[in-house]
Amino acid sequence: MIVNERIRDYICSLERSRGVLDEIEKEAREAGVPIIKKETAAFLETMTAAANPSAILEVGTAVGYSALLMSRIMPKACEITTIETDRDRIQKAAENLKKAGESRIHLMEGDAGKVLAALEGPYDLIFMDAAKGQYIHWLPDILRVLAPGGILLSDNVLQDGRIVESRFAVERRDRTIHARIREYLFTLTHHPELTSSIVPVGDGVAVSVKKRERQK
Ligand code: SAH
Ligand code: MG
């Protein structure tokens, strides 16, 4: 946990019911699927409302929970493309979409690196929530398909707070991911095409907006 527990609990106490999505969320948490944190859900919904997107891209579908959250907020004509490598999760996601009666979410099975290279975009909102160590490698394709003025949200960038530790304080097996996320955050915050902020909500979300032509 990154922020004070009482603050987190208070924020969560303001949550309201999301109907069938609550069942999908509960089932996913009980099955140990790493869906977004409770307090990140409202943040994702709010960013979806602000983006007013025509097309959304998600990297890391899991069982479709976050895609469904966005679909409830996005404009009627908007479509979501979401990528997941795990076949069982894709199947569960398809079941969940059906259960929620949602037909505007398109599941793409495969490794995100490969799928991204073949996408054209543009997407007005991109939610990155897959293998954290790969974010830095996927960034060139992500920026290629992100529309000017579009928003890129990257989840789990603070690694439950471990990101602030020196590399020697993190366990050896976590060092590569630690270094790659730090590199990713440095790149986002210093990139000439982006305006970025690291928001310590949930497990940390980086919010980046792609500059429009006139701002460059
Ligand atoms: N966004 C979901 C949670 C995603 S969990 C939600 O909040 O509801 C991260 C998912 O990314 C996992 O299901 C994992 O299988 C998937 N993933 C990891 N590496 C991937 C890759 N290289 N390509 C596609 N999906 C990947
Ligand atoms: Mg996440």
PDB file of C-alpha atoms and ligand atoms in Angstrom:
ATOM      1  CA  MET A   1       0.000   0.000   0.000  1.00  0.00           C
ATOM      2  CA  ILE A   2       1.291   3.422  -0.922  1.00  0.00           C
ATOM      3  CA  VAL A   3      -0.953   5.898   0.856  1.00  0.00           C
ATOM      4  CA  ASN A   4      -2.059   5.898   4.458  1.00  0.00           C
ATOM      5  CA  GLU A   5      -4.473   3.028   5.129  1.00  0.00           C
ATOM      6  CA  ARG A   6      -7.172   5.222   6.675  1.00  0.00           C
ATOM      7  CA  ILE A   7      -7.161   7.537   3.681  1.00  0.00           C
ATOM      8  CA  ARG A   8      -7.419   4.546   1.373  1.00  0.00           C
ATOM      9  CA  ASP A   9     -10.280   3.100   3.425  1.00  0.00           C
ATOM     10  CA  TYR A  10     -12.095   6.423   3.456  1.00  0.00           C
ATOM     11  CA  ILE A  11     -11.779   6.759  -0.342  1.00  0.00           C
ATOM     12  CA  CYS A  12     -13.087   3.199  -0.728  1.00  0.00           C
ATOM     13  CA  SER A  13     -15.996   3.950   1.623  1.00  0.00           C
ATOM     14  CA  LEU A  14     -17.286   6.380  -1.030  1.00  0.00           C
ATOM     15  CA  GLU A  15     -17.651   3.552  -3.552  1.00  0.00           C
ATOM     16  CA  ARG A  16     -21.102   2.702  -4.850  1.00  0.00           C
ATOM     17  CA  SER A  17     -22.518  -0.449  -6.392  1.00  0.00           C
ATOM     18  CA  ARG A  18     -21.741  -1.277 -10.017  1.00  0.00           C
ATOM     19  CA  GLY A  19     -24.366  -3.985 -10.467  1.00  0.00           C
ATOM     20  CA  VAL A  20     -23.149  -7.086 -12.302  1.00  0.00           C
ATOM     21  CA  LEU A  21     -19.590  -5.726 -12.327  1.00  0.00           C
ATOM     22  CA  ASP A  22     -19.459  -6.211  -8.563  1.00  0.00           C
ATOM     23  CA  GLU A  23     -19.989  -9.953  -9.016  1.00  0.00           C
ATOM     24  CA  ILE A  24     -17.311 -10.118 -11.718  1.00  0.00           C
ATOM     25  CA  GLU A  25     -14.926  -8.198  -9.457  1.00  0.00           C
ATOM     26  CA  LYS A  26     -15.601 -10.435  -6.454  1.00  0.00           C
ATOM     27  CA  GLU A  27     -15.125 -13.616  -8.427  1.00  0.00           C
ATOM     28  CA  ALA A  28     -11.864 -12.310  -9.924  1.00  0.00           C
ATOM     29  CA  ARG A  29     -10.432 -11.280  -6.544  1.00  0.00           C
ATOM     30  CA  GLU A  30     -11.372 -14.618  -5.016  1.00  0.00           C
ATOM     31  CA  ALA A  31      -9.662 -16.425  -7.897  1.00  0.00           C
ATOM     32  CA  GLY A  32      -6.506 -14.346  -7.332  1.00  0.00           C
ATOM     33  CA  VAL A  33      -6.709 -12.534 -10.690  1.00  0.00           C
ATOM     34  CA  PRO A  34      -4.666  -9.292 -10.393  1.00  0.00           C
ATOM     35  CA  ILE A  35      -7.439  -6.859 -11.382  1.00  0.00           C
ATOM     36  CA  ILE A  36      -7.114  -3.159 -10.599  1.00  0.00           C
ATOM     37  CA  LYS A  37      -7.245  -2.044  -6.992  1.00  0.00           C
ATOM     38  CA  LYS A  38     -10.559  -0.882  -5.582  1.00  0.00           C
ATOM     39  CA  GLU A  39      -9.551   2.757  -5.401  1.00  0.00           C
ATOM     40  CA  THR A  40      -8.116   2.676  -8.936  1.00  0.00           C
ATOM     41  CA  ALA A  41     -11.492   1.684 -10.415  1.00  0.00           C
ATOM     42  CA  ALA A  42     -13.079   5.104  -9.830  1.00  0.00           C
ATOM     43  CA  PHE A  43      -9.903   6.764 -11.134  1.00  0.00           C
ATOM     44  CA  LEU A  44     -10.093   4.742 -14.363  1.00  0.00           C
ATOM     45  CA  GLU A  45     -13.761   5.616 -14.759  1.00  0.00           C
ATOM     46  CA  THR A  46     -13.038   9.300 -14.209  1.00  0.00           C
ATOM     47  CA  MET A  47     -10.220   9.347 -16.761  1.00  0.00           C
ATOM     48  CA  THR A  48     -12.511   7.589 -19.239  1.00  0.00           C
ATOM     49  CA  ALA A  49     -15.110  10.306 -18.731  1.00  0.00           C
ATOM     50  CA  ALA A  50     -12.472  13.033 -19.184  1.00  0.00           C
ATOM     51  CA  ALA A  51     -11.035  11.454 -22.345  1.00  0.00           C
ATOM     52  CA  ASN A  52     -14.456  11.207 -24.049  1.00  0.00           C
ATOM     53  CA  PRO A  53     -12.859   8.572 -26.324  1.00  0.00           C
ATOM     54  CA  SER A  54     -13.890   7.202 -29.722  1.00  0.00           C
ATOM     55  CA  ALA A  55     -11.534   4.243 -29.358  1.00  0.00           C
ATOM     56  CA  ILE A  56      -9.810   2.684 -26.348  1.00  0.00           C
ATOM     57  CA  LEU A  57      -6.884   0.260 -26.199  1.00  0.00           C
ATOM     58  CA  GLU A  58      -6.160  -1.899 -23.170  1.00  0.00           C
ATOM     59  CA  VAL A  59      -3.044  -4.003 -22.706  1.00  0.00           C
ATOM     60  CA  GLY A  60      -3.765  -6.771 -20.178  1.00  0.00           C
ATOM     61  CA  THR A  61      -7.430  -7.836 -20.203  1.00  0.00           C
ATOM     62  CA  ALA A  62      -7.281 -10.492 -17.494  1.00  0.00           C
ATOM     63  CA  VAL A  63     -10.989 -11.392 -17.130  1.00  0.00           C
ATOM     64  CA  GLY A  64     -12.352  -8.150 -18.565  1.00  0.00           C
ATOM     65  CA  TYR A  65     -13.080  -6.258 -15.364  1.00  0.00           C
ATOM     66  CA  SER A  66     -11.270  -2.980 -16.133  1.00  0.00           C
ATOM     67  CA  ALA A  67     -12.477  -3.041 -19.767  1.00  0.00           C
ATOM     68  CA  LEU A  68     -16.046  -3.355 -18.485  1.00  0.00           C
ATOM     69  CA  LEU A  69     -15.499  -0.441 -16.093  1.00  0.00           C
ATOM     70  CA  MET A  70     -14.413   1.746 -19.021  1.00  0.00           C
ATOM     71  CA  SER A  71     -17.246   0.510 -21.238  1.00  0.00           C
ATOM     72  CA  ARG A  72     -19.828   1.706 -18.717  1.00  0.00           C
ATOM     73  CA  ILE A  73     -18.508   5.266 -18.944  1.00  0.00           C
ATOM     74  CA  MET A  74     -17.382   5.652 -22.563  1.00  0.00           C
ATOM     75  CA  PRO A  75     -19.598   7.178 -25.267  1.00  0.00           C
ATOM     76  CA  LYS A  76     -22.039   4.777 -26.951  1.00  0.00           C
ATOM     77  CA  ALA A  77     -20.128   4.602 -30.240  1.00  0.00           C
ATOM     78  CA  CYS A  78     -16.729   3.956 -28.625  1.00  0.00           C
ATOM     79  CA  GLU A  79     -15.048   0.546 -29.015  1.00  0.00           C
ATOM     80  CA  ILE A  80     -12.419  -1.112 -26.823  1.00  0.00           C
ATOM     81  CA  THR A  81      -9.638  -3.325 -28.155  1.00  0.00           C
ATOM     82  CA  THR A  82      -8.026  -5.329 -25.374  1.00  0.00           C
ATOM     83  CA  ILE A  83      -5.033  -7.682 -25.485  1.00  0.00           C
ATOM     84  CA  GLU A  84      -4.400 -10.736 -23.305  1.00  0.00           C
ATOM     85  CA  THR A  85      -1.933 -13.563 -23.689  1.00  0.00           C
ATOM     86  CA  ASP A  86      -3.499 -16.105 -21.335  1.00  0.00           C
ATOM     87  CA  ARG A  87      -6.073 -18.331 -23.057  1.00  0.00           C
ATOM     88  CA  ASP A  88      -8.021 -19.259 -19.903  1.00  0.00           C
ATOM     89  CA  ARG A  89      -8.355 -15.610 -18.947  1.00  0.00           C
ATOM     90  CA  ILE A  90      -9.525 -14.669 -22.459  1.00  0.00           C
ATOM     91  CA  GLN A  91     -12.208 -17.328 -22.168  1.00  0.00           C
ATOM     92  CA  LYS A  92     -13.304 -16.060 -18.789  1.00  0.00           C
ATOM     93  CA  ALA A  93     -13.290 -12.498 -20.155  1.00  0.00           C
ATOM     94  CA  ALA A  94     -15.562 -13.563 -23.023  1.00  0.00           C
ATOM     95  CA  GLU A  95     -17.969 -15.100 -20.478  1.00  0.00           C
ATOM     96  CA  ASN A  96     -17.917 -11.926 -18.392  1.00  0.00           C
ATOM     97  CA  LEU A  97     -18.593  -9.670 -21.382  1.00  0.00           C
ATOM     98  CA  LYS A  98     -21.573 -11.815 -22.225  1.00  0.00           C
ATOM     99  CA  LYS A  99     -22.794 -11.742 -18.644  1.00  0.00           C
ATOM    100  CA  ALA A 100     -22.579  -7.939 -18.697  1.00  0.00           C
ATOM    101  CA  GLY A 101     -24.262  -7.746 -22.122  1.00  0.00           C
ATOM    102  CA  GLU A 102     -21.315  -5.797 -23.581  1.00  0.00           C
ATOM    103  CA  SER A 103     -20.521  -6.168 -27.298  1.00  0.00           C
ATOM    104  CA  ARG A 104     -18.180  -3.218 -27.841  1.00  0.00           C
ATOM    105  CA  ILE A 105     -15.120  -4.860 -26.269  1.00  0.00           C
ATOM    106  CA  HIS A 106     -12.926  -6.802 -28.698  1.00  0.00           C
ATOM    107  CA  LEU A 107     -10.649  -9.438 -27.195  1.00  0.00           C
ATOM    108  CA  MET A 108      -7.312 -10.038 -28.917  1.00  0.00           C
ATOM    109  CA  GLU A 109      -5.413 -13.093 -27.827  1.00  0.00           C
ATOM    110  CA  GLY A 110      -1.642 -12.927 -28.078  1.00  0.00           C
ATOM    111  CA  ASP A 111       1.545 -11.364 -26.821  1.00  0.00           C
ATOM    112  CA  ALA A 112       1.063  -7.616 -26.547  1.00  0.00           C
ATOM    113  CA  GLY A 113       4.426  -6.870 -28.171  1.00  0.00           C
ATOM    114  CA  LYS A 114       3.336  -8.660 -31.340  1.00  0.00           C
ATOM    115  CA  VAL A 115      -0.273  -7.493 -31.338  1.00  0.00           C
ATOM    116  CA  LEU A 116       0.708  -3.848 -30.743  1.00  0.00           C
ATOM    117  CA  ALA A 117       3.077  -3.838 -33.716  1.00  0.00           C
ATOM    118  CA  ALA A 118       0.138  -4.680 -36.001  1.00  0.00           C
ATOM    119  CA  LEU A 119      -2.312  -2.094 -34.606  1.00  0.00           C
ATOM    120  CA  GLU A 120      -2.962   1.184 -36.389  1.00  0.00           C
ATOM    121  CA  GLY A 121      -5.040   3.238 -34.012  1.00  0.00           C
ATOM    122  CA  PRO A 122      -5.565   6.022 -33.261  1.00  0.00           C
ATOM    123  CA  TYR A 123      -6.746   5.452 -29.685  1.00  0.00           C
ATOM    124  CA  ASP A 124      -7.796   8.327 -27.439  1.00  0.00           C
ATOM    125  CA  LEU A 125      -7.277   6.344 -24.255  1.00  0.00           C
ATOM    126  CA  ILE A 126      -4.781   3.559 -23.600  1.00  0.00           C
ATOM    127  CA  PHE A 127      -4.732   1.536 -20.374  1.00  0.00           C
ATOM    128  CA  MET A 128      -1.456  -0.312 -19.870  1.00  0.00           C
ATOM    129  CA  ASP A 129      -1.876  -3.074 -17.308  1.00  0.00           C
ATOM    130  CA  ALA A 130       0.178  -6.113 -18.315  1.00  0.00           C
ATOM    131  CA  ALA A 131       3.822  -7.177 -17.797  1.00  0.00           C
ATOM    132  CA  LYS A 132       5.299  -4.086 -16.109  1.00  0.00           C
ATOM    133  CA  GLY A 133       8.843  -4.860 -17.241  1.00  0.00           C
ATOM    134  CA  GLN A 134       7.733  -4.658 -20.875  1.00  0.00           C
ATOM    135  CA  TYR A 135       6.156  -1.200 -20.740  1.00  0.00           C
ATOM    136  CA  ILE A 136       9.390   0.499 -21.771  1.00  0.00           C
ATOM    137  CA  HIS A 137       9.735  -1.803 -24.799  1.00  0.00           C
ATOM    138  CA  TRP A 138       6.124  -1.289 -25.884  1.00  0.00           C
ATOM    139  CA  LEU A 139       6.244   2.503 -25.566  1.00  0.00           C
ATOM    140  CA  PRO A 140       7.249   3.303 -29.189  1.00  0.00           C
ATOM    141  CA  ASP A 141       4.229   1.402 -30.551  1.00  0.00           C
ATOM    142  CA  ILE A 142       1.986   2.841 -27.860  1.00  0.00           C
ATOM    143  CA  LEU A 143       2.982   6.390 -28.804  1.00  0.00           C
ATOM    144  CA  ARG A 144       2.517   5.609 -32.486  1.00  0.00           C
ATOM    145  CA  VAL A 145      -1.130   4.589 -31.947  1.00  0.00           C
ATOM    146  CA  LEU A 146      -1.977   7.184 -29.254  1.00  0.00           C
ATOM    147  CA  ALA A 147      -3.971  10.089 -30.728  1.00  0.00           C
ATOM    148  CA  PRO A 148      -2.744  13.674 -30.210  1.00  0.00           C
ATOM    149  CA  GLY A 149      -4.411  14.810 -26.984  1.00  0.00           C
ATOM    150  CA  GLY A 150      -4.912  11.142 -26.081  1.00  0.00           C
ATOM    151  CA  ILE A 151      -4.334   9.790 -22.575  1.00  0.00           C
ATOM    152  CA  LEU A 152      -2.015   6.935 -21.631  1.00  0.00           C
ATOM    153  CA  LEU A 153      -2.602   5.378 -18.199  1.00  0.00           C
ATOM    154  CA  SER A 154       0.059   2.966 -16.915  1.00  0.00           C
ATOM    155  CA  ASP A 155      -0.904   0.905 -13.865  1.00  0.00           C
ATOM    156  CA  ASN A 156       1.253  -0.550 -11.073  1.00  0.00           C
ATOM    157  CA  VAL A 157       4.168   1.800 -11.610  1.00  0.00           C
ATOM    158  CA  LEU A 158       4.947   2.220  -7.895  1.00  0.00           C
ATOM    159  CA  GLN A 159       5.179  -1.519  -7.214  1.00  0.00           C
ATOM    160  CA  ASP A 160       3.568  -1.377  -3.782  1.00  0.00           C
ATOM    161  CA  GLY A 161       6.104   1.279  -2.865  1.00  0.00           C
ATOM    162  CA  ARG A 162       9.186  -0.796  -3.767  1.00  0.00           C
ATOM    163  CA  ILE A 163      10.008   1.609  -6.589  1.00  0.00           C
ATOM    164  CA  VAL A 164      11.478   4.144  -4.132  1.00  0.00           C
ATOM    165  CA  GLU A 165      13.950   1.631  -2.653  1.00  0.00           C
ATOM    166  CA  SER A 166      17.498   1.570  -3.961  1.00  0.00           C
ATOM    167  CA  ARG A 167      18.146  -1.300  -6.337  1.00  0.00           C
ATOM    168  CA  PHE A 168      20.259  -2.981  -3.679  1.00  0.00           C
ATOM    169  CA  ALA A 169      17.360  -3.017  -1.231  1.00  0.00           C
ATOM    170  CA  VAL A 170      15.058  -4.880  -3.615  1.00  0.00           C
ATOM    171  CA  GLU A 171      15.373  -8.617  -3.951  1.00  0.00           C
ATOM    172  CA  ARG A 172      17.671  -9.782  -6.704  1.00  0.00           C
ATOM    173  CA  ARG A 173      14.836 -11.351  -8.703  1.00  0.00           C
ATOM    174  CA  ASP A 174      12.953  -8.004  -8.680  1.00  0.00           C
ATOM    175  CA  ARG A 175      15.917  -5.884  -9.782  1.00  0.00           C
ATOM    176  CA  THR A 176      15.317  -6.042 -13.521  1.00  0.00           C
ATOM    177  CA  ILE A 177      11.691  -5.000 -13.236  1.00  0.00           C
ATOM    178  CA  HIS A 178      12.621  -2.298 -10.707  1.00  0.00           C
ATOM    179  CA  ALA A 179      15.174  -0.832 -13.136  1.00  0.00           C
ATOM    180  CA  ARG A 180      12.840  -1.061 -16.107  1.00  0.00           C
ATOM    181  CA  ILE A 181       9.942   0.652 -14.370  1.00  0.00           C
ATOM    182  CA  ARG A 182      12.233   3.431 -13.193  1.00  0.00           C
ATOM    183  CA  GLU A 183      13.480   3.845 -16.743  1.00  0.00           C
ATOM    184  CA  TYR A 184       9.885   3.851 -17.982  1.00  0.00           C
ATOM    185  CA  LEU A 185       8.824   6.551 -15.507  1.00  0.00           C
ATOM    186  CA  PHE A 186      11.861   8.680 -16.315  1.00  0.00           C
ATOM    187  CA  THR A 187      11.068   8.343 -20.028  1.00  0.00           C
ATOM    188  CA  LEU A 188       7.401   9.270 -19.559  1.00  0.00           C
ATOM    189  CA  THR A 189       8.196  12.312 -17.460  1.00  0.00           C
ATOM    190  CA  HIS A 190      10.954  13.590 -19.795  1.00  0.00           C
ATOM    191  CA  HIS A 191       9.434  12.683 -23.152  1.00  0.00           C
ATOM    192  CA  PRO A 192       9.082  15.654 -25.551  1.00  0.00           C
ATOM    193  CA  GLU A 193       5.732  14.367 -26.819  1.00  0.00           C
ATOM    194  CA  LEU A 194       4.157  13.802 -23.403  1.00  0.00           C
ATOM    195  CA  THR A 195       2.947  15.662 -20.338  1.00  0.00           C
ATOM    196  CA  SER A 196       3.052  13.140 -17.470  1.00  0.00           C
ATOM    197  CA  SER A 197       2.226  12.860 -13.795  1.00  0.00           C
ATOM    198  CA  ILE A 198       2.644   9.933 -11.423  1.00  0.00           C
ATOM    199  CA  VAL A 199      -0.484   9.548  -9.311  1.00  0.00           C
ATOM    200  CA  PRO A 200      -0.105   7.491  -6.107  1.00  0.00           C
ATOM    201  CA  VAL A 201      -3.558   5.924  -6.318  1.00  0.00           C
ATOM    202  CA  GLY A 202      -3.824   2.161  -5.805  1.00  0.00           C
ATOM    203  CA  ASP A 203      -0.494   0.699  -6.886  1.00  0.00           C
ATOM    204  CA  GLY A 204       0.485   3.930  -8.681  1.00  0.00           C
ATOM    205  CA  VAL A 205      -0.813   5.088 -12.040  1.00  0.00           C
ATOM    206  CA  ALA A 206       1.213   7.198 -14.482  1.00  0.00           C
ATOM    207  CA  VAL A 207      -1.008   9.574 -16.441  1.00  0.00           C
ATOM    208  CA  SER A 208       0.468  10.848 -19.707  1.00  0.00           C
ATOM    209  CA  VAL A 209      -1.199  13.088 -22.277  1.00  0.00           C
ATOM    210  CA  LYS A 210       0.192  13.208 -25.794  1.00  0.00           C
ATOM    211  CA  LYS A 211       0.855  16.760 -26.915  1.00  0.00           C
ATOM    212  CA  ARG A 212      -1.167  18.220 -29.740  1.00  0.00           C
ATOM    213  CA  GLU A 213       0.636  19.719 -32.743  1.00  0.00           C
ATOM    214  CA  ARG A 214       0.264  23.311 -31.549  1.00  0.00           C
ATOM    215  CA  GLN A 215       1.832  22.538 -28.151  1.00  0.00           C
ATOM    216  CA  LYS A 216       5.095  21.140 -29.499  1.00  0.00           C
TER     217      LYS A 216
HETATM  218  N1  SAH B   1      -6.608  -4.896 -16.590  1.00  0.00           N
HETATM  219  C1  SAH B   1      -7.097  -6.026 -15.813  1.00  0.00           C
HETATM  220  C2  SAH B   1      -5.983  -6.746 -15.069  1.00  0.00           C
HETATM  221  C3  SAH B   1      -4.838  -7.178 -15.925  1.00  0.00           C
HETATM  222  S1  SAH B   1      -3.718  -8.214 -15.038  1.00  0.00           S
HETATM  223  C4  SAH B   1      -8.117  -5.512 -14.796  1.00  0.00           C
HETATM  224  O1  SAH B   1      -7.770  -4.608 -14.042  1.00  0.00           O
HETATM  225  O2  SAH B   1      -9.239  -6.024 -14.765  1.00  0.00           O
HETATM  226  C5  SAH B   1      -2.423  -8.303 -16.193  1.00  0.00           C
HETATM  227  C6  SAH B   1      -2.708  -9.236 -17.363  1.00  0.00           C
HETATM  228  O3  SAH B   1      -1.716  -9.024 -18.337  1.00  0.00           O
HETATM  229  C7  SAH B   1      -2.627 -10.707 -16.966  1.00  0.00           C
HETATM  230  O4  SAH B   1      -3.862 -11.349 -17.180  1.00  0.00           O
HETATM  231  C8  SAH B   1      -1.537 -11.274 -17.868  1.00  0.00           C
HETATM  232  O5  SAH B   1      -1.815 -12.565 -18.373  1.00  0.00           O
HETATM  233  C9  SAH B   1      -1.492 -10.251 -19.005  1.00  0.00           C
HETATM  234  N2  SAH B   1      -0.199 -10.182 -19.683  1.00  0.00           N
HETATM  235  C10 SAH B   1       1.037 -10.249 -19.117  1.00  0.00           C
HETATM  236  N3  SAH B   1       1.979 -10.137 -20.060  1.00  0.00           N
HETATM  237  C11 SAH B   1       1.340  -9.994 -21.246  1.00  0.00           C
HETATM  238  C12 SAH B   1       1.776  -9.850 -22.586  1.00  0.00           C
HETATM  239  N4  SAH B   1       3.086  -9.822 -22.893  1.00  0.00           N
HETATM  240  N5  SAH B   1       0.852  -9.733 -23.561  1.00  0.00           N
HETATM  241  C13 SAH B   1      -0.475  -9.753 -23.265  1.00  0.00           C
HETATM  242  N6  SAH B   1      -0.945  -9.893 -22.003  1.00  0.00           N
HETATM  243  C14 SAH B   1      -0.054 -10.011 -21.018  1.00  0.00           C
HETATM  244 MG    MG B   2      -2.918  -3.346 -12.588  1.00  0.00          MG
END
